[in-house]
Amino acid sequence: MSSMKVVILGSGSGSNAEAILSAVSSGQLEEVETVAVYSDVADAGILQKAEGFQVKAVYLDPGPFRTKLDGEAEEKWIESIGEDGPDLIVLAGFMRVLKPPFLQAFSSKIINLHPSLLPSFPGLEAIRQSHDRGVKVTGCTIHWVNEEVDGGEIIAQAPVRVMPGDTLEMLSQKIHAAEHMVLPSVIRDLSLRVIPFPEA
Ligand code: GAR
């Protein structure tokens, strides 16, 4: 089996990218090659994390819109990522909506990590939403990306219990810890075809 080429997209600190990169570098994901990490935020921690693992780290101008990639900028993203030839694109804290041209360019190859048990609390600030709502169980979800925001087929979920007195910060840390376990394991299962890719 040839190794699965993975490209990671993120906008933030990159703790999930780090979990993936560290699992690859320690040999836990032997069939995975992380070819590049892209960010729409020039000084995002995720780019420094990638550099720390000697993985190609690229800031690309996201264009004029705040919440999506569109137009010329979107074309540039498609072209650059296309040159990396990814088998899988992982959205690890990427805070923009991907539109049909991008989705079609990488059809059935994009997964997203979301910090709630979907379909509860889609969209932005999911951890705050669940904290404010007072749920007693939350968690994280990994799903295939389609045109519906946070609406694609669910691949895996991990539950997190909310204890009395948990602050937003504590809950956020617990969800991140769950994400750092489940995301590398899903990528491993995809690379070994334990989890199948959808038909393109
Ligand atoms: C993660 O908690 C991820 O679930 C969330 O952003 C965080 C990124 O953290 N994604 C979303 O909210 C997507 N809507 P990280 O930069 O430390 O990996």
PDB file of C-alpha atoms and ligand atoms in Angstrom:
ATOM      1  CA  MET A   1       0.000   0.000   0.000  1.00  0.00           C
ATOM      2  CA  SER A   2       1.443   3.416  -0.897  1.00  0.00           C
ATOM      3  CA  SER A   3       1.380   6.039   1.816  1.00  0.00           C
ATOM      4  CA  MET A   4      -1.552   8.417   2.087  1.00  0.00           C
ATOM      5  CA  LYS A   5      -0.572  12.025   1.386  1.00  0.00           C
ATOM      6  CA  VAL A   6      -2.173  14.383   3.884  1.00  0.00           C
ATOM      7  CA  VAL A   7      -2.507  18.173   3.712  1.00  0.00           C
ATOM      8  CA  ILE A   8      -3.649  19.997   6.863  1.00  0.00           C
ATOM      9  CA  LEU A   9      -5.482  23.342   6.855  1.00  0.00           C
ATOM     10  CA  GLY A  10      -5.817  25.439   9.999  1.00  0.00           C
ATOM     11  CA  SER A  11      -6.236  28.958  11.278  1.00  0.00           C
ATOM     12  CA  GLY A  12      -5.208  28.669  14.909  1.00  0.00           C
ATOM     13  CA  SER A  13      -2.711  27.345  17.380  1.00  0.00           C
ATOM     14  CA  GLY A  14      -2.416  23.992  15.636  1.00  0.00           C
ATOM     15  CA  SER A  15      -2.540  21.640  18.596  1.00  0.00           C
ATOM     16  CA  ASN A  16      -4.409  19.106  16.456  1.00  0.00           C
ATOM     17  CA  ALA A  17      -1.951  19.453  13.604  1.00  0.00           C
ATOM     18  CA  GLU A  18       0.774  18.866  16.176  1.00  0.00           C
ATOM     19  CA  ALA A  19      -0.976  15.695  17.359  1.00  0.00           C
ATOM     20  CA  ILE A  20      -1.032  14.421  13.766  1.00  0.00           C
ATOM     21  CA  LEU A  21       2.552  15.441  12.988  1.00  0.00           C
ATOM     22  CA  SER A  22       3.823  13.930  16.185  1.00  0.00           C
ATOM     23  CA  ALA A  23       1.960  10.651  15.558  1.00  0.00           C
ATOM     24  CA  VAL A  24       3.500  10.519  12.072  1.00  0.00           C
ATOM     25  CA  SER A  25       6.997  11.330  13.259  1.00  0.00           C
ATOM     26  CA  SER A  26       6.845   8.762  16.046  1.00  0.00           C
ATOM     27  CA  GLY A  27       5.848   6.050  13.570  1.00  0.00           C
ATOM     28  CA  GLN A  28       2.269   5.537  14.766  1.00  0.00           C
ATOM     29  CA  LEU A  29       0.875   6.475  11.351  1.00  0.00           C
ATOM     30  CA  GLU A  30       3.275   4.516   9.194  1.00  0.00           C
ATOM     31  CA  GLU A  31       1.139   4.788   6.038  1.00  0.00           C
ATOM     32  CA  VAL A  32       0.738   8.577   6.301  1.00  0.00           C
ATOM     33  CA  GLU A  33       2.870  11.310   4.789  1.00  0.00           C
ATOM     34  CA  THR A  34       2.046  14.878   5.853  1.00  0.00           C
ATOM     35  CA  VAL A  35       3.016  16.848   2.770  1.00  0.00           C
ATOM     36  CA  ALA A  36       2.000  20.374   3.771  1.00  0.00           C
ATOM     37  CA  VAL A  37       0.229  22.582   6.268  1.00  0.00           C
ATOM     38  CA  TYR A  38      -1.655  25.656   5.034  1.00  0.00           C
ATOM     39  CA  SER A  39      -3.027  28.589   6.965  1.00  0.00           C
ATOM     40  CA  ASP A  40      -5.114  31.631   6.131  1.00  0.00           C
ATOM     41  CA  VAL A  41      -3.541  33.433   9.123  1.00  0.00           C
ATOM     42  CA  ALA A  42       0.030  34.601   8.573  1.00  0.00           C
ATOM     43  CA  ASP A  43       1.191  34.240  12.173  1.00  0.00           C
ATOM     44  CA  ALA A  44      -0.888  31.205  13.121  1.00  0.00           C
ATOM     45  CA  GLY A  45       0.769  28.796  15.537  1.00  0.00           C
ATOM     46  CA  ILE A  46      -0.091  25.927  13.200  1.00  0.00           C
ATOM     47  CA  LEU A  47       2.562  27.120  10.740  1.00  0.00           C
ATOM     48  CA  GLN A  48       5.243  27.195  13.428  1.00  0.00           C
ATOM     49  CA  LYS A  49       4.190  23.725  14.550  1.00  0.00           C
ATOM     50  CA  ALA A  50       4.605  22.438  10.985  1.00  0.00           C
ATOM     51  CA  GLU A  51       8.028  24.048  10.671  1.00  0.00           C
ATOM     52  CA  GLY A  52       9.029  22.393  13.939  1.00  0.00           C
ATOM     53  CA  PHE A  53       8.393  19.044  12.253  1.00  0.00           C
ATOM     54  CA  GLN A  54      10.164  20.156   9.046  1.00  0.00           C
ATOM     55  CA  VAL A  55       6.876  19.992   7.165  1.00  0.00           C
ATOM     56  CA  LYS A  56       6.123  22.504   4.393  1.00  0.00           C
ATOM     57  CA  ALA A  57       4.240  25.402   6.035  1.00  0.00           C
ATOM     58  CA  VAL A  58       2.412  27.856   3.805  1.00  0.00           C
ATOM     59  CA  TYR A  59       0.485  31.029   4.493  1.00  0.00           C
ATOM     60  CA  LEU A  60      -1.880  31.793   1.630  1.00  0.00           C
ATOM     61  CA  ASP A  61      -3.806  35.043   1.316  1.00  0.00           C
ATOM     62  CA  PRO A  62      -7.470  34.170   1.978  1.00  0.00           C
ATOM     63  CA  GLY A  63      -8.779  37.106  -0.065  1.00  0.00           C
ATOM     64  CA  PRO A  64     -11.307  39.768   0.863  1.00  0.00           C
ATOM     65  CA  PHE A  65     -13.948  37.698   2.660  1.00  0.00           C
ATOM     66  CA  ARG A  66     -13.837  36.994   6.389  1.00  0.00           C
ATOM     67  CA  THR A  67     -15.527  33.602   6.525  1.00  0.00           C
ATOM     68  CA  LYS A  68     -14.908  31.930   3.178  1.00  0.00           C
ATOM     69  CA  LEU A  69     -12.465  31.415   0.334  1.00  0.00           C
ATOM     70  CA  ASP A  70     -13.822  32.747  -2.923  1.00  0.00           C
ATOM     71  CA  GLY A  71     -12.799  34.035  -6.339  1.00  0.00           C
ATOM     72  CA  GLU A  72      -9.113  34.454  -7.154  1.00  0.00           C
ATOM     73  CA  ALA A  73      -7.946  33.533  -3.669  1.00  0.00           C
ATOM     74  CA  GLU A  74      -9.903  30.299  -3.794  1.00  0.00           C
ATOM     75  CA  GLU A  75      -8.336  29.484  -7.179  1.00  0.00           C
ATOM     76  CA  LYS A  76      -4.886  30.015  -5.722  1.00  0.00           C
ATOM     77  CA  TRP A  77      -5.651  27.720  -2.780  1.00  0.00           C
ATOM     78  CA  ILE A  78      -6.958  25.021  -5.116  1.00  0.00           C
ATOM     79  CA  GLU A  79      -3.916  25.303  -7.363  1.00  0.00           C
ATOM     80  CA  SER A  80      -1.334  25.241  -4.561  1.00  0.00           C
ATOM     81  CA  ILE A  81      -2.909  22.378  -2.664  1.00  0.00           C
ATOM     82  CA  GLY A  82      -3.517  20.514  -5.917  1.00  0.00           C
ATOM     83  CA  GLU A  83       0.222  20.599  -6.599  1.00  0.00           C
ATOM     84  CA  ASP A  84       0.786  18.720  -3.337  1.00  0.00           C
ATOM     85  CA  GLY A  85      -1.403  15.895  -4.660  1.00  0.00           C
ATOM     86  CA  PRO A  86      -3.202  15.134  -1.392  1.00  0.00           C
ATOM     87  CA  ASP A  87      -5.174  11.932  -0.848  1.00  0.00           C
ATOM     88  CA  LEU A  88      -6.724  13.533   2.222  1.00  0.00           C
ATOM     89  CA  ILE A  89      -7.239  17.132   3.364  1.00  0.00           C
ATOM     90  CA  VAL A  90      -7.745  17.602   7.095  1.00  0.00           C
ATOM     91  CA  LEU A  91      -9.452  20.749   8.360  1.00  0.00           C
ATOM     92  CA  ALA A  92      -7.931  21.106  11.819  1.00  0.00           C
ATOM     93  CA  GLY A  93      -9.337  24.376  13.097  1.00  0.00           C
ATOM     94  CA  PHE A  94      -9.752  25.944   9.647  1.00  0.00           C
ATOM     95  CA  MET A  95     -12.211  28.772  10.204  1.00  0.00           C
ATOM     96  CA  ARG A  96     -13.492  29.350   6.690  1.00  0.00           C
ATOM     97  CA  VAL A  97     -16.283  27.746   4.734  1.00  0.00           C
ATOM     98  CA  LEU A  98     -15.125  25.878   1.637  1.00  0.00           C
ATOM     99  CA  LYS A  99     -17.292  26.511  -1.409  1.00  0.00           C
ATOM    100  CA  PRO A 100     -18.227  24.121  -4.255  1.00  0.00           C
ATOM    101  CA  PRO A 101     -15.170  24.801  -6.484  1.00  0.00           C
ATOM    102  CA  PHE A 102     -12.831  23.720  -3.690  1.00  0.00           C
ATOM    103  CA  LEU A 103     -15.048  20.796  -2.685  1.00  0.00           C
ATOM    104  CA  GLN A 104     -15.230  19.603  -6.286  1.00  0.00           C
ATOM    105  CA  ALA A 105     -11.471  19.928  -6.783  1.00  0.00           C
ATOM    106  CA  PHE A 106     -10.894  17.584  -3.833  1.00  0.00           C
ATOM    107  CA  SER A 107     -14.069  15.582  -3.975  1.00  0.00           C
ATOM    108  CA  SER A 108     -14.516  12.996  -1.173  1.00  0.00           C
ATOM    109  CA  LYS A 109     -11.093  13.788   0.270  1.00  0.00           C
ATOM    110  CA  ILE A 110     -11.847  16.438   2.908  1.00  0.00           C
ATOM    111  CA  ILE A 111     -12.538  15.800   6.587  1.00  0.00           C
ATOM    112  CA  ASN A 112     -13.324  18.354   9.277  1.00  0.00           C
ATOM    113  CA  LEU A 113     -12.804  18.335  13.013  1.00  0.00           C
ATOM    114  CA  HIS A 114     -15.561  20.022  15.004  1.00  0.00           C
ATOM    115  CA  PRO A 115     -15.600  20.609  18.781  1.00  0.00           C
ATOM    116  CA  SER A 116     -19.072  19.279  19.593  1.00  0.00           C
ATOM    117  CA  LEU A 117     -21.119  16.158  19.113  1.00  0.00           C
ATOM    118  CA  LEU A 118     -22.774  17.061  15.818  1.00  0.00           C
ATOM    119  CA  PRO A 119     -25.523  17.612  14.909  1.00  0.00           C
ATOM    120  CA  SER A 120     -25.571  19.558  18.191  1.00  0.00           C
ATOM    121  CA  PHE A 121     -23.887  22.946  18.110  1.00  0.00           C
ATOM    122  CA  PRO A 122     -22.723  23.361  14.506  1.00  0.00           C
ATOM    123  CA  GLY A 123     -21.032  26.559  13.403  1.00  0.00           C
ATOM    124  CA  LEU A 124     -18.781  28.931  15.272  1.00  0.00           C
ATOM    125  CA  GLU A 125     -18.007  28.897  18.992  1.00  0.00           C
ATOM    126  CA  ALA A 126     -19.321  25.374  19.462  1.00  0.00           C
ATOM    127  CA  ILE A 127     -17.645  24.934  22.844  1.00  0.00           C
ATOM    128  CA  ARG A 128     -19.110  28.169  24.140  1.00  0.00           C
ATOM    129  CA  GLN A 129     -22.521  27.199  22.772  1.00  0.00           C
ATOM    130  CA  SER A 130     -22.451  23.852  24.578  1.00  0.00           C
ATOM    131  CA  HIS A 131     -21.128  25.418  27.792  1.00  0.00           C
ATOM    132  CA  ASP A 132     -23.802  28.119  27.730  1.00  0.00           C
ATOM    133  CA  ARG A 133     -26.512  25.528  27.070  1.00  0.00           C
ATOM    134  CA  GLY A 134     -25.434  23.477  30.069  1.00  0.00           C
ATOM    135  CA  VAL A 135     -25.185  20.094  28.358  1.00  0.00           C
ATOM    136  CA  LYS A 136     -23.664  17.347  30.491  1.00  0.00           C
ATOM    137  CA  VAL A 137     -22.047  15.435  27.636  1.00  0.00           C
ATOM    138  CA  THR A 138     -20.308  17.037  24.691  1.00  0.00           C
ATOM    139  CA  GLY A 139     -17.244  16.070  22.675  1.00  0.00           C
ATOM    140  CA  CYS A 140     -15.825  16.254  19.196  1.00  0.00           C
ATOM    141  CA  THR A 141     -16.802  15.030  15.751  1.00  0.00           C
ATOM    142  CA  ILE A 142     -14.878  14.185  12.613  1.00  0.00           C
ATOM    143  CA  HIS A 143     -16.952  14.243   9.461  1.00  0.00           C
ATOM    144  CA  TRP A 144     -16.673  14.309   5.691  1.00  0.00           C
ATOM    145  CA  VAL A 145     -17.045  17.814   4.323  1.00  0.00           C
ATOM    146  CA  ASN A 146     -19.894  18.638   1.974  1.00  0.00           C
ATOM    147  CA  GLU A 147     -21.703  21.844   1.062  1.00  0.00           C
ATOM    148  CA  GLU A 148     -23.674  21.938   4.301  1.00  0.00           C
ATOM    149  CA  VAL A 149     -21.626  23.558   7.065  1.00  0.00           C
ATOM    150  CA  ASP A 150     -20.766  20.852   9.642  1.00  0.00           C
ATOM    151  CA  GLY A 151     -23.378  18.659   7.931  1.00  0.00           C
ATOM    152  CA  GLY A 152     -21.402  15.940   6.150  1.00  0.00           C
ATOM    153  CA  GLU A 153     -21.423  12.265   7.012  1.00  0.00           C
ATOM    154  CA  ILE A 154     -20.040  11.583  10.482  1.00  0.00           C
ATOM    155  CA  ILE A 155     -16.920   9.414  10.648  1.00  0.00           C
ATOM    156  CA  ALA A 156     -16.138   9.374  14.360  1.00  0.00           C
ATOM    157  CA  GLN A 157     -17.042  11.055  17.622  1.00  0.00           C
ATOM    158  CA  ALA A 158     -15.570  11.139  21.107  1.00  0.00           C
ATOM    159  CA  PRO A 159     -17.634  12.061  24.157  1.00  0.00           C
ATOM    160  CA  VAL A 160     -16.528  14.407  26.930  1.00  0.00           C
ATOM    161  CA  ARG A 161     -18.391  14.677  30.239  1.00  0.00           C
ATOM    162  CA  VAL A 162     -19.105  18.119  31.585  1.00  0.00           C
ATOM    163  CA  MET A 163     -18.638  18.202  35.353  1.00  0.00           C
ATOM    164  CA  PRO A 164     -20.233  20.718  37.709  1.00  0.00           C
ATOM    165  CA  GLY A 165     -17.988  23.750  37.880  1.00  0.00           C
ATOM    166  CA  ASP A 166     -16.258  23.132  34.552  1.00  0.00           C
ATOM    167  CA  THR A 167     -15.346  26.528  33.136  1.00  0.00           C
ATOM    168  CA  LEU A 168     -15.319  27.241  29.433  1.00  0.00           C
ATOM    169  CA  GLU A 169     -11.535  26.971  29.553  1.00  0.00           C
ATOM    170  CA  MET A 170     -11.624  23.597  31.321  1.00  0.00           C
ATOM    171  CA  LEU A 171     -14.185  22.264  28.876  1.00  0.00           C
ATOM    172  CA  SER A 172     -12.127  23.501  25.968  1.00  0.00           C
ATOM    173  CA  GLN A 173      -9.065  21.682  27.313  1.00  0.00           C
ATOM    174  CA  LYS A 174     -11.008  18.445  27.737  1.00  0.00           C
ATOM    175  CA  ILE A 175     -12.388  18.642  24.209  1.00  0.00           C
ATOM    176  CA  HIS A 176      -8.948  19.338  22.797  1.00  0.00           C
ATOM    177  CA  ALA A 177      -7.563  16.328  24.649  1.00  0.00           C
ATOM    178  CA  ALA A 178     -10.296  14.156  23.094  1.00  0.00           C
ATOM    179  CA  GLU A 179      -9.566  15.612  19.652  1.00  0.00           C
ATOM    180  CA  HIS A 180      -5.865  14.857  19.967  1.00  0.00           C
ATOM    181  CA  MET A 181      -6.709  11.183  20.499  1.00  0.00           C
ATOM    182  CA  VAL A 182      -9.420  10.684  17.925  1.00  0.00           C
ATOM    183  CA  LEU A 183      -8.139  12.704  14.965  1.00  0.00           C
ATOM    184  CA  PRO A 184      -4.830  10.832  14.508  1.00  0.00           C
ATOM    185  CA  SER A 185      -6.648   7.541  14.999  1.00  0.00           C
ATOM    186  CA  VAL A 186      -9.189   8.369  12.268  1.00  0.00           C
ATOM    187  CA  ILE A 187      -6.367   9.369   9.920  1.00  0.00           C
ATOM    188  CA  ARG A 188      -4.652   6.082  10.672  1.00  0.00           C
ATOM    189  CA  ASP A 189      -7.855   4.131   9.956  1.00  0.00           C
ATOM    190  CA  LEU A 190      -8.322   6.006   6.677  1.00  0.00           C
ATOM    191  CA  SER A 191      -4.731   5.295   5.657  1.00  0.00           C
ATOM    192  CA  LEU A 192      -5.244   1.592   6.364  1.00  0.00           C
ATOM    193  CA  ARG A 193      -8.694   1.673   4.693  1.00  0.00           C
ATOM    194  CA  VAL A 194     -10.281   0.469   7.922  1.00  0.00           C
ATOM    195  CA  ILE A 195     -12.498   3.483   7.319  1.00  0.00           C
ATOM    196  CA  PRO A 196     -13.423   3.627   3.623  1.00  0.00           C
ATOM    197  CA  PHE A 197     -13.305   6.774   1.528  1.00  0.00           C
ATOM    198  CA  PRO A 198     -16.645   7.705  -0.025  1.00  0.00           C
ATOM    199  CA  GLU A 199     -17.128   7.304  -3.771  1.00  0.00           C
ATOM    200  CA  ALA A 200     -15.780  10.444  -5.480  1.00  0.00           C
TER     201      ALA A 200
HETATM  202  C1  GAR B   1     -10.360  22.604  17.483  1.00  0.00           C
HETATM  203  O1  GAR B   1     -10.986  22.518  18.726  1.00  0.00           O
HETATM  204  C2  GAR B   1     -11.357  22.301  16.377  1.00  0.00           C
HETATM  205  O2  GAR B   1     -12.328  21.369  16.755  1.00  0.00           O
HETATM  206  C3  GAR B   1     -11.965  23.657  16.156  1.00  0.00           C
HETATM  207  O3  GAR B   1     -10.887  24.545  16.240  1.00  0.00           O
HETATM  208  C4  GAR B   1      -9.960  24.057  17.186  1.00  0.00           C
HETATM  209  C5  GAR B   1      -8.565  24.168  16.630  1.00  0.00           C
HETATM  210  O4  GAR B   1      -7.629  23.963  17.643  1.00  0.00           O
HETATM  211  N1  GAR B   1     -12.608  23.737  14.888  1.00  0.00           N
HETATM  212  C6  GAR B   1     -13.710  24.447  14.686  1.00  0.00           C
HETATM  213  O5  GAR B   1     -14.244  25.116  15.550  1.00  0.00           O
HETATM  214  C7  GAR B   1     -14.239  24.382  13.275  1.00  0.00           C
HETATM  215  N2  GAR B   1     -15.502  25.027  13.179  1.00  0.00           N
HETATM  216  P1  GAR B   1      -6.089  23.761  17.291  1.00  0.00           P
HETATM  217  O6  GAR B   1      -5.678  24.934  16.380  1.00  0.00           O
HETATM  218  O7  GAR B   1      -5.399  23.833  18.619  1.00  0.00           O
HETATM  219  O8  GAR B   1      -5.946  22.433  16.603  1.00  0.00           O
END
